[in-house]
Short mmCIF file of C-alpha atoms in Angstrom, two decimals:
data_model
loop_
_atom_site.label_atom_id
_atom_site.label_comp_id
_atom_site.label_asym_id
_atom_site.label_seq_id
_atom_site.Cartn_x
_atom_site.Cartn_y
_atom_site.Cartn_z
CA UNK A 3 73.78 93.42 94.80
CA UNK A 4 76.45 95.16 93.10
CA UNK A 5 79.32 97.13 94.74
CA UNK A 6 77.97 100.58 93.15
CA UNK A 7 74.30 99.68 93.91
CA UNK A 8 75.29 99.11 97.28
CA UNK A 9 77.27 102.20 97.73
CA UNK A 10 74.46 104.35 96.29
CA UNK A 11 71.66 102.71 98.23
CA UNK A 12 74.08 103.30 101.41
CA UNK A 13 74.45 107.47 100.36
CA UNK A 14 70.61 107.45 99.69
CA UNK A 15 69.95 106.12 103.49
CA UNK A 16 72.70 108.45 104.67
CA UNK A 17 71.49 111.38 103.01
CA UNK A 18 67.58 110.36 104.46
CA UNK A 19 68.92 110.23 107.98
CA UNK A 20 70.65 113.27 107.64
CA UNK A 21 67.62 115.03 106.49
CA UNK A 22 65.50 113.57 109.37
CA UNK A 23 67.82 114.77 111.64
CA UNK A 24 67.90 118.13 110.11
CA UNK A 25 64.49 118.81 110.30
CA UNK A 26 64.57 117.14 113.96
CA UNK A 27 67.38 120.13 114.98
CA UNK A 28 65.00 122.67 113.47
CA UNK A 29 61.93 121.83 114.96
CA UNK A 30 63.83 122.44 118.05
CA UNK A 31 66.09 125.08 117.56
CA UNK A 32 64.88 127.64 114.21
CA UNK A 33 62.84 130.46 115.28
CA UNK A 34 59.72 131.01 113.83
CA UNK A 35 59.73 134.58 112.78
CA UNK A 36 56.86 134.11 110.42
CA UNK A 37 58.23 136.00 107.25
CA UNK A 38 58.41 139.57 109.19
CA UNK A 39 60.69 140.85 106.24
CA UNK A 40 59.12 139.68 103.20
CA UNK A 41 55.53 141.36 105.13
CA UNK A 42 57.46 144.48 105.44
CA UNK A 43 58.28 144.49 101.39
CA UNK A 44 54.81 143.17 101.09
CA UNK A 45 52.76 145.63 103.04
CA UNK A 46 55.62 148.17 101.63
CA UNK A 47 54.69 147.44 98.09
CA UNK A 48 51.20 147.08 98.62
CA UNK A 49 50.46 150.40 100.13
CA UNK A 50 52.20 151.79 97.40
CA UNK A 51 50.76 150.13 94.79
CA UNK A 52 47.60 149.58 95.92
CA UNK A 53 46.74 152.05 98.43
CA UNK A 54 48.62 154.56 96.44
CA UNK A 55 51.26 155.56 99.69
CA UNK A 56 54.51 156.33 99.67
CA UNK A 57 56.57 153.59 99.64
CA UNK A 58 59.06 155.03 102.39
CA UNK A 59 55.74 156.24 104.63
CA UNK A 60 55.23 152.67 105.57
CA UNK A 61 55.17 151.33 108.62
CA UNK A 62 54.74 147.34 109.15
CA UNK A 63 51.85 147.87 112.14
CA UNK A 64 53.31 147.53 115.33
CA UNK A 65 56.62 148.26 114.86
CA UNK A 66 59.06 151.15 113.40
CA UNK A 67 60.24 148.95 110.45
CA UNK A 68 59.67 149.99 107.13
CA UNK A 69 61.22 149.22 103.33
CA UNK A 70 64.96 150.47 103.78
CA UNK A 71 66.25 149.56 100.33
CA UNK A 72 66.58 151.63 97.09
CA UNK A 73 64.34 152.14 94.74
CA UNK A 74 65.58 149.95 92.00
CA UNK A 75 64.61 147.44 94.78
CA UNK A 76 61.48 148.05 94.91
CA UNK A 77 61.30 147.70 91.35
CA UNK A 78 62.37 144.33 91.25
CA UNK A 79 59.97 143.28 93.53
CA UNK A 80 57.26 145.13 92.41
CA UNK A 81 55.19 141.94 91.55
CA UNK A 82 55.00 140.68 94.83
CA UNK A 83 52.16 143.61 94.79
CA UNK A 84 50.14 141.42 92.40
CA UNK A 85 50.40 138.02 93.98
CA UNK A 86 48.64 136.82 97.01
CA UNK A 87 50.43 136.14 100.30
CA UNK A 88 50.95 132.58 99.97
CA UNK A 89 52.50 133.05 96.53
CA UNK A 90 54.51 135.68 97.98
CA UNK A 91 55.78 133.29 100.50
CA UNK A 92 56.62 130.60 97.74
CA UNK A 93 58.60 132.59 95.58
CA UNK A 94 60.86 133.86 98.47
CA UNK A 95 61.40 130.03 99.70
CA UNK A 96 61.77 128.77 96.13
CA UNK A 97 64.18 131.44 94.51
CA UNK A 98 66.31 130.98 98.03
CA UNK A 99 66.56 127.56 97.49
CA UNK A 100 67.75 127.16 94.23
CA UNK A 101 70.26 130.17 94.03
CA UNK A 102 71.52 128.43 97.48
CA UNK A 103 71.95 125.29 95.81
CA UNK A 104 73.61 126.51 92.67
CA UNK A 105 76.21 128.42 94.47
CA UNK A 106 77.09 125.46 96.41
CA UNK A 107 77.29 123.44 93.59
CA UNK A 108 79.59 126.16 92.00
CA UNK A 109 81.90 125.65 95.07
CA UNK A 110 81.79 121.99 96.63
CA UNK A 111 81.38 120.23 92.82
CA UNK A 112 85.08 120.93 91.85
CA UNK A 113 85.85 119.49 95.65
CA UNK A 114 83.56 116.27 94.65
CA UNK A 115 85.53 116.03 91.68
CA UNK A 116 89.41 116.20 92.26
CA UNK A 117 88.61 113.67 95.77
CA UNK A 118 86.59 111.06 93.60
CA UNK A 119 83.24 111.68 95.65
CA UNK A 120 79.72 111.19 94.24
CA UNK A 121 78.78 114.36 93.31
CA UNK A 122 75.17 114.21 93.93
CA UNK A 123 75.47 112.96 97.47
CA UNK A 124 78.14 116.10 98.29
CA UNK A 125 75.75 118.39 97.27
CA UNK A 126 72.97 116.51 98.97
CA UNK A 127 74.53 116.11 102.32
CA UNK A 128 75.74 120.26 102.03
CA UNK A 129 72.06 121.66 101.49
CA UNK A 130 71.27 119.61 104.45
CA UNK A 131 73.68 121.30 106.66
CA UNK A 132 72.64 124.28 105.27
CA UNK A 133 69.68 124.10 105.64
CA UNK A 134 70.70 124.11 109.72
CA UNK A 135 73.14 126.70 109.45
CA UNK A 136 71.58 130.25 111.18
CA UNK A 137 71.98 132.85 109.08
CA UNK A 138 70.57 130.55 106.13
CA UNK A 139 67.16 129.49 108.29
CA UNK A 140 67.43 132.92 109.24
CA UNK A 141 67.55 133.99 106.13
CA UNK A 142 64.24 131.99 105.10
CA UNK A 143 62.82 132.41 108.31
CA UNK A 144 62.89 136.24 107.45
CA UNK A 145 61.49 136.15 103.68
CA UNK A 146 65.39 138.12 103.36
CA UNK A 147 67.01 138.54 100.33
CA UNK A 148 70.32 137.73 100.98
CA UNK A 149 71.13 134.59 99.07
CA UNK A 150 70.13 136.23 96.17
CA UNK A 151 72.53 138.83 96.02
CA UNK A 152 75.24 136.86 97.22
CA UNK A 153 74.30 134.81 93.97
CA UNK A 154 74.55 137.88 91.69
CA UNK A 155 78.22 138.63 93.20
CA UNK A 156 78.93 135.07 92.85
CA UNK A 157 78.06 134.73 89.27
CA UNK A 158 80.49 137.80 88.45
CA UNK A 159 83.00 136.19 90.45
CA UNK A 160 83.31 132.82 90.12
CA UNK A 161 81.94 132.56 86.12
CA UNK A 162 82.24 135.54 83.96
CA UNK A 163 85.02 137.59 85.36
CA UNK A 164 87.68 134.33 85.10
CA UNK A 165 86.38 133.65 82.31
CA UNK A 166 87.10 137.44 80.69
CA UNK A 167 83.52 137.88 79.94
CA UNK A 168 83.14 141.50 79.29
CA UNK A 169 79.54 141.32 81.13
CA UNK A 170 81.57 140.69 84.42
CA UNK A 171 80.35 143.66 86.96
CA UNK A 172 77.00 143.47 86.01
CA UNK A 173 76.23 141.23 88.81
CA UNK A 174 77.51 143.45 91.28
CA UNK A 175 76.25 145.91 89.81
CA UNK A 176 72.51 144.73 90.14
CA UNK A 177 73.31 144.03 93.50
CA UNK A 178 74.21 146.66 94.53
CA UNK A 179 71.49 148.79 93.24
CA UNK A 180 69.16 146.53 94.76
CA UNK A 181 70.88 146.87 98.27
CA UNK A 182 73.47 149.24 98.91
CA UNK A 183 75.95 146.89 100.99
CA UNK A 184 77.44 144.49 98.35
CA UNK A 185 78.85 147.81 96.60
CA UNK A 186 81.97 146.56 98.82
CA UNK A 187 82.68 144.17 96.04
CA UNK A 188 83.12 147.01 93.64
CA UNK A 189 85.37 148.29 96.12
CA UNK A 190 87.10 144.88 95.80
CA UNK A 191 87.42 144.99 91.86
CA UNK A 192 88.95 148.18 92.31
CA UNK A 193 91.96 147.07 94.70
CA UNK A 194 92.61 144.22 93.17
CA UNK A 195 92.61 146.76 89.51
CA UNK A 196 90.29 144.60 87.38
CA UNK A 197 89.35 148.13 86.56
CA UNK A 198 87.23 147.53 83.30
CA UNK A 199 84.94 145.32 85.53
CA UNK A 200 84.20 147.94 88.28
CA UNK A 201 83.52 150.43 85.76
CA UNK A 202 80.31 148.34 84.46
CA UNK A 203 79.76 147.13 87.93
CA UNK A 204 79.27 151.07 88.89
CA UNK A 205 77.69 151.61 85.36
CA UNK A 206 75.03 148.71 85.63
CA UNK A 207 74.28 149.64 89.17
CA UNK A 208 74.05 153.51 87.96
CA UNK A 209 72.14 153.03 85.08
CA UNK A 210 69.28 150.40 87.25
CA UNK A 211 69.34 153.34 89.88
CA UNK A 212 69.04 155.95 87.22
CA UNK A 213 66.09 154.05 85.60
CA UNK A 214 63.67 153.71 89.32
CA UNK A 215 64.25 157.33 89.31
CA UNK A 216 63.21 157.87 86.15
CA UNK A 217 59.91 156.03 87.22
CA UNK A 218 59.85 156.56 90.79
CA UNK A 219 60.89 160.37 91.19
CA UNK A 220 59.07 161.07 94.53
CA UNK A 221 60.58 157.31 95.90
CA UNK A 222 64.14 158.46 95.31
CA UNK A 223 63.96 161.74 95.90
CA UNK A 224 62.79 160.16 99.58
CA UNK A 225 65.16 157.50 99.61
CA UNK A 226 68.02 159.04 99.19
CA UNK A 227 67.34 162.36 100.45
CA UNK A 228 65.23 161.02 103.92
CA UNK A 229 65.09 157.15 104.44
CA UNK A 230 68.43 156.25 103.67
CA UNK A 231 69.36 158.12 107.02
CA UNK A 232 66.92 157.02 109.22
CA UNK A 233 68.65 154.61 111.44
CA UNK A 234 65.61 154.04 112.99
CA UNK A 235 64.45 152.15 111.06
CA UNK A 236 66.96 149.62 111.16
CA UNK A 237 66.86 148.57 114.51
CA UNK A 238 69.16 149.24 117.67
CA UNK A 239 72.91 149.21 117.40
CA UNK A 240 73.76 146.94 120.69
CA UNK A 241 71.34 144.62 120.16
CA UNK A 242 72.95 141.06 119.90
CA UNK A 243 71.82 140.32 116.60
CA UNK A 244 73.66 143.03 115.28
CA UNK A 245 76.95 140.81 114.35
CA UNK A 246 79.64 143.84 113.03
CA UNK A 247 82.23 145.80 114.40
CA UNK A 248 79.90 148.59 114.79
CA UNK A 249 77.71 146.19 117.28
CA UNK A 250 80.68 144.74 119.02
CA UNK A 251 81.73 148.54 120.01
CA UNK A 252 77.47 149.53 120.40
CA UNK A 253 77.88 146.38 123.01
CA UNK A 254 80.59 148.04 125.21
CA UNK A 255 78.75 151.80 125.25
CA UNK A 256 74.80 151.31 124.64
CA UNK A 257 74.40 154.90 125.18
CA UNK A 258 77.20 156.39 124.01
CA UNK A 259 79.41 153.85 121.35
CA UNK A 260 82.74 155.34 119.92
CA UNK A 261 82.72 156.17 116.34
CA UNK A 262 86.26 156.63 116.72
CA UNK A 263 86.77 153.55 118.07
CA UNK A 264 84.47 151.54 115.25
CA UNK A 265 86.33 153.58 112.34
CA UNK A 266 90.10 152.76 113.63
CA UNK A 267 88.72 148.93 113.46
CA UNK A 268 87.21 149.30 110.60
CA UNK A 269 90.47 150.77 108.99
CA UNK A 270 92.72 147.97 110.32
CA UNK A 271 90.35 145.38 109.27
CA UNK A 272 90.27 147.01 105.33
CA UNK A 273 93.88 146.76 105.56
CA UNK A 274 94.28 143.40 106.24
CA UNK A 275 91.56 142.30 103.61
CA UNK A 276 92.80 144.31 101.04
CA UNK A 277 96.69 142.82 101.60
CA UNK A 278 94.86 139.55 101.39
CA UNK A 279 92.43 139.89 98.43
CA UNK A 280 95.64 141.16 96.26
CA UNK A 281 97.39 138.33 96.84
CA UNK A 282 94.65 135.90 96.29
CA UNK A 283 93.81 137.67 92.87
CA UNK A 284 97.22 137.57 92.31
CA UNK A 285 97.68 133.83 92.61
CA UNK A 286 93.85 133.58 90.28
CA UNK A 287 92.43 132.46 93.79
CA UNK A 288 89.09 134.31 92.49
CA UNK A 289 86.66 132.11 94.74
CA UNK A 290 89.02 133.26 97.90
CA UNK A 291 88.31 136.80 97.17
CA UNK A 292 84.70 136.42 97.19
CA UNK A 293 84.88 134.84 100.45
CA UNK A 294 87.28 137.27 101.94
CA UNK A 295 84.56 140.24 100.74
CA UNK A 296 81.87 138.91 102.25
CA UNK A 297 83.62 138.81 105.52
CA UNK A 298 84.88 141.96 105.17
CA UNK A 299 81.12 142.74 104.29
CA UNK A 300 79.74 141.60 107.32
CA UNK A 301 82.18 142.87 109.58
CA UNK A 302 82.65 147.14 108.16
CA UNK A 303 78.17 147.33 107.98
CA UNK A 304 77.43 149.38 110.52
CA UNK A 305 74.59 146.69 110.54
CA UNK A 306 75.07 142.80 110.18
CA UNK A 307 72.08 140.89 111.34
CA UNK A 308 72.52 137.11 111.59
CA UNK A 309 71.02 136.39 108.54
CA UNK A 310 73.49 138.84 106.76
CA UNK A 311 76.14 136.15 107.53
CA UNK A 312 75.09 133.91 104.80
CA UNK A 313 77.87 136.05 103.27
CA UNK A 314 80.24 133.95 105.10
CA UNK A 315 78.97 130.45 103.41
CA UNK A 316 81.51 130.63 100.79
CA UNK A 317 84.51 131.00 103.23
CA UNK A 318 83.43 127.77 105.18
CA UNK A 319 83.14 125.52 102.05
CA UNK A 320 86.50 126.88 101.35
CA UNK A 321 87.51 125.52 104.75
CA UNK A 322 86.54 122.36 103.64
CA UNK A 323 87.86 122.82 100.27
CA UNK A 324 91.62 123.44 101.46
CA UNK A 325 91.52 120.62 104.14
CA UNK A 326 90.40 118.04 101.40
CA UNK A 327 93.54 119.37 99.63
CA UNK A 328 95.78 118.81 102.83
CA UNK A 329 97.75 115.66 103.22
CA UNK A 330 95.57 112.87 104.61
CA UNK A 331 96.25 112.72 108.20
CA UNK A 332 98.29 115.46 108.39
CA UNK A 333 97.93 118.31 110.95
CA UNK A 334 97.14 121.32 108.55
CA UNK A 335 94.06 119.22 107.32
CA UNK A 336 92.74 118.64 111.38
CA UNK A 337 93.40 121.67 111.49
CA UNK A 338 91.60 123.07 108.79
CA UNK A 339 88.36 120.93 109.32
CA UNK A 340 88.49 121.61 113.05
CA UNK A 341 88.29 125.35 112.15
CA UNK A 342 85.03 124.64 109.25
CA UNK A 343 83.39 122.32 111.83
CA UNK A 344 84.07 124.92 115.26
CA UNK A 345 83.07 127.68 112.90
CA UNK A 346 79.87 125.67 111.47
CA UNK A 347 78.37 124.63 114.78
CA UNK A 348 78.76 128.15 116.19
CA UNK A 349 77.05 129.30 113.36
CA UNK A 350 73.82 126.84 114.08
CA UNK A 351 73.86 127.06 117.30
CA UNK A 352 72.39 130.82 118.51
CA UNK A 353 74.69 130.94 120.91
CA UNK A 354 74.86 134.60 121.02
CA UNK A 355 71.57 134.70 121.80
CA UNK A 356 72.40 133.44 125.46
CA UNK A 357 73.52 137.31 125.98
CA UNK A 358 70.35 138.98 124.38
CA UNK A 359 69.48 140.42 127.79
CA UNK A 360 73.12 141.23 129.51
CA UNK A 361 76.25 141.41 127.41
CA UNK A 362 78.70 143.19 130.19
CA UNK A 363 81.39 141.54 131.41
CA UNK A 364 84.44 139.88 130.00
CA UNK A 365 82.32 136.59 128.78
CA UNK A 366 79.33 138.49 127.66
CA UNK A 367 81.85 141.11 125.57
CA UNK A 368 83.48 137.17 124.02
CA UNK A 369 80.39 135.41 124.21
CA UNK A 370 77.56 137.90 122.55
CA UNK A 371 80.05 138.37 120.18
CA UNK A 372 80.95 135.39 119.12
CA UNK A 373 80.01 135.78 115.44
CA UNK A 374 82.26 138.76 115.13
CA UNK A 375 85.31 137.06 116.25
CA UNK A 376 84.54 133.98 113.57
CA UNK A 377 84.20 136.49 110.38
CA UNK A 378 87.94 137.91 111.76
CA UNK A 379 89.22 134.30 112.09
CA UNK A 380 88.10 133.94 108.14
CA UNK A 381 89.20 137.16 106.87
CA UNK A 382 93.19 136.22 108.85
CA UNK A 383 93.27 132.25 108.17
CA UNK A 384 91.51 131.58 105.21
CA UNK A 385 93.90 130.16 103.09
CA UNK A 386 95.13 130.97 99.43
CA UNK A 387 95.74 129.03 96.81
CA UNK A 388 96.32 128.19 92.90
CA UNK A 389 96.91 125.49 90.71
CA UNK A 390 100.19 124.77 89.23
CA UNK A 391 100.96 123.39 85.98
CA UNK A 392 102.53 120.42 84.55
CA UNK A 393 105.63 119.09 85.15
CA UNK A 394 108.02 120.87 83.42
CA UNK A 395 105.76 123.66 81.68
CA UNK A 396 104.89 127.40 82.78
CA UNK A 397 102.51 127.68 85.28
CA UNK A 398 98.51 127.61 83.94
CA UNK A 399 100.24 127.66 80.09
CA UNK A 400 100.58 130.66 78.46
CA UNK A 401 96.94 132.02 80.22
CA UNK A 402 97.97 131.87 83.59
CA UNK A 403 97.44 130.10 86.61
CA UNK A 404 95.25 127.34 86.62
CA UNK A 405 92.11 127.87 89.22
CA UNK A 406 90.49 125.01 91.56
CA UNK A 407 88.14 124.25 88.76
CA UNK A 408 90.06 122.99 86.18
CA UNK A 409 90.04 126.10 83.91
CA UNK A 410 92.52 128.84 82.83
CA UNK A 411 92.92 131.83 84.59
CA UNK A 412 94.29 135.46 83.08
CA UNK A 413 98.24 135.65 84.24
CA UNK A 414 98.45 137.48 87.30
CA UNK A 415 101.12 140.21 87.42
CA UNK A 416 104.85 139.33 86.87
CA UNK A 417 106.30 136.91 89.25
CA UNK A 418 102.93 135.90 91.45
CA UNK A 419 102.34 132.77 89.91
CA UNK A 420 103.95 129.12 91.65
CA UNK A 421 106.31 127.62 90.35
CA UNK A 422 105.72 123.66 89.30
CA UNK A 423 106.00 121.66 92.14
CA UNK A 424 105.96 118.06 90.21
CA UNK A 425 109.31 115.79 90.55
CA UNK A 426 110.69 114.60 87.15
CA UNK A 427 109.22 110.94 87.54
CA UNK A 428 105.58 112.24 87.06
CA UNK A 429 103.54 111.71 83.98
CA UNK A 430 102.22 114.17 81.45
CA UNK A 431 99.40 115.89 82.19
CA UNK A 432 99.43 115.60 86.14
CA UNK A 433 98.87 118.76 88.17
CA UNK A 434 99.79 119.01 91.60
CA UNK A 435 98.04 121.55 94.25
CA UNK A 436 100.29 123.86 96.02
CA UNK A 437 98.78 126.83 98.54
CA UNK A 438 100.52 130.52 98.44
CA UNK A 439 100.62 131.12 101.91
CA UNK A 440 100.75 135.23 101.51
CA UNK A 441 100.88 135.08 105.64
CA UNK A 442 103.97 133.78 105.94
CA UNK A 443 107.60 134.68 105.37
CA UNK A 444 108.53 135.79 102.15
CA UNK A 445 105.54 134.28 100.49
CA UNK A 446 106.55 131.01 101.51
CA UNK A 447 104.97 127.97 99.11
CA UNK A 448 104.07 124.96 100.84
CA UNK A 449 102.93 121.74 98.47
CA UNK A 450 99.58 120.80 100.57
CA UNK A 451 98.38 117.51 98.48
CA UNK A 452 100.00 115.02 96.32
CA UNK A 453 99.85 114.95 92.42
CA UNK A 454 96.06 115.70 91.57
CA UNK A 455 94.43 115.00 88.11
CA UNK A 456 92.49 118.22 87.37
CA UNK A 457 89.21 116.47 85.80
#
């Protein structure tokens, strides 16, 4: 048999035993939770569809949970109200799925592709672990929609807005009108003054709220008027599964939690991701920003369930990403993988849910909120990085930087682009990786891989 054939029968066993033992884990360890979101939106939709209800006047039976999200939302899922259950069920596993996989692929294949690995089998073995990873299993578990939004951010983010589409914002846009939460990344266009993209981020998501009201007047005169302040139907503050800085300070007063205290955290914490997300935009580090957002997403919502952390999927395989671009052996690249894999096996393993019941104490206050303290450790280490150019010649060409991908990025302002970090002996054409470490001392560049074809 031939040395390829071998190798690719070898990643197809891998990638089988990986899989087994996948689906082993979660026969053990994923709750069933039998779709109790996506029978909220149902029985939402239905009653008002069907029964001819108000939409924000349901109440799943049983419980105090009802549809919490704008109106444009229910607009977009208004055809669940015309499928059966089953089919209901099918479309929420199938569109997760696939928007999960393309974003990974958007990520990880540039990875594959500068290290030499088969691309297939990286993207192969990654669904597999993510298909373990909480919030994800979670996120199916739930019938929730939060891969799908995180795919419209991503698709502003990582495609259109490097590449200077004008449609850039639109994305967010969407998403946000669909769920008020990613409106942070608007936020984030606007610090980082890509200010022609947040305007048609706040104009798409005005004009898709604009048109549910102009056929749902009674829903969003209710929504925004009644619902949208009903905490009670979100669920309880302190409990565990509520992964924010709002929970961790719910968790230390149940009855009486400091807004004070929650706002001077939340202030600090928009401080430091702002400094960062500047300086990653800066450097065309676009995929950085997305993953510092989503942190900073999950930790400012007064409410982050576990399966809200999905949000924090791209900042792992950026983990990953950065460590494969360390020096082999080297300690920046143990210690970068040590920090994916520590942050990745917390992140399957429910281990907050060991404080469900008690959370006082010093190791309940660490322990029940351990989720917490891993979306701070991503928003403060992740690193940031560009592309230089080729030996001799202006950093990304006369475009600008060059990003992880291969392709040209717009110049960032004056003076925030590397400088070539190739010796003279190199060929033509030969790029070589070097990280802006913003965190450091004067902006300090340190070359973190050897020279790298960009392919």
């Amino acid at each position: 048999m031939a040395q390829g054939a071998r190798r690719t029968t070898g990643q197809v066993v891998a990638v089988v035993v990986l899989a087994v033992a996948v689906a082993a884990f979660l026969s053990v360890a994923a709750v069933r939770h039998g779709f109790f979101d996506l029978k909220v939106y149902y029985g939402a939709l239905t009653f008002w569809v069907h029964d001819h209800g108000e939409i924000y006047d349901y109440l799943k039976p049983g419980t105090q949970y009802g549809f919490t999200y704008p109106p444009f939302a229910a607009l977009v899922m208004l055809p669940m109200a015309y499928l059966p259950w089953p089919a209901a069920i099918t479309v929420s596993v199938a569109a997760t799925v696939v928007v999960s996989a393309v974003l990974v692929w958007w990520l990880l294949d540039p990875v594959a592709r500068r290290a030499g690995w088969t691309r297939w089998f990286v993207l192969a073995v990654a669904l597999c672990l993510a298909a373990a990873f909480e919030p994800m299993r979670e996120t199916i578990n739930f019938g929730q929609v939060n891969m799908l939004l995180l795919f419209l951010v991503a698709v502003d983010l990582l495609r259109l807005l490097p590449a200077g589409n004008r449609w850039a914002g639109v994305g967010i846009g969407l998403a946000t009108a669909i769920k008020l939460t990613p409106g942070v990344f608007i936020v984030y266009l606007l610090v980082t003054r890509r200010f022609r993209a947040a305007a048609t981020a706040v104009a798409a998501s005005a004009a898709a709220t604009l048109l549910a009201a102009a056929l749902f007047p009674d829903a969003t005169r209710e929504f925004w008027t009644s619902a949208l302040w009903n905490t009670d139907r979100v669920g309880e503050l302190a409990f565990v599964s509520n992964q924010s800085l709002r929970g961790v300070v719910a968790r230390l007063n149940p009855e009486h939690p400091s807004t004070l205290a929650w706002l001077a955290l939340v202030l600090v914490t928009l401080a430091v991701w702002a400094w960062r997300c500047r300086a990653a935009v800066a450097v065309g580090d676009e995929a950085t920003g997305l993953a510092l957002t989503g942190a900073l997403m999950c930790l400012v919502s007064p409410v982050t369930w576990v399966h809200h952390l999905v949000w924090l999927i791209p900042a792992l395989i950026l983990l990953v990403d950065n460590a494969v671009a360390a020096p082999a052996g080297g300690l920046r690249r143990r210690a970068l993988l040590a920090l994916a894999v520590v942050c990745y096996v917390l992140l399957c393993s429910r281990i907050v849910w060991a404080w469900e019941k008690d959370f006082t104490g010093v190791t309940g206050f660490l322990g029940s909120n351990t989720y917490v303290w891993i979306s701070l450790a991503l928003l403060a280490l992740l690193p940031i990085r560009t592309w230089a150019a080729p030996v001799g010649g202006r950093p990304g060409g006369p475009s600008g930087p060059t990003g992880r991908d291969g392709t040209t990025r717009p110049a960032g302002p004056p003076g925030a682009a590397p400088r070539p970090t190739g010796s003279a002996g190199e060929p033509a054409g030969v790029t070589q990786f070097v990280e802006v470490d913003r965190g450091s001392a004067a902006g300090q560049r340190h070359p973190v891989a050897g020279p790298l074809t960009v392919g």
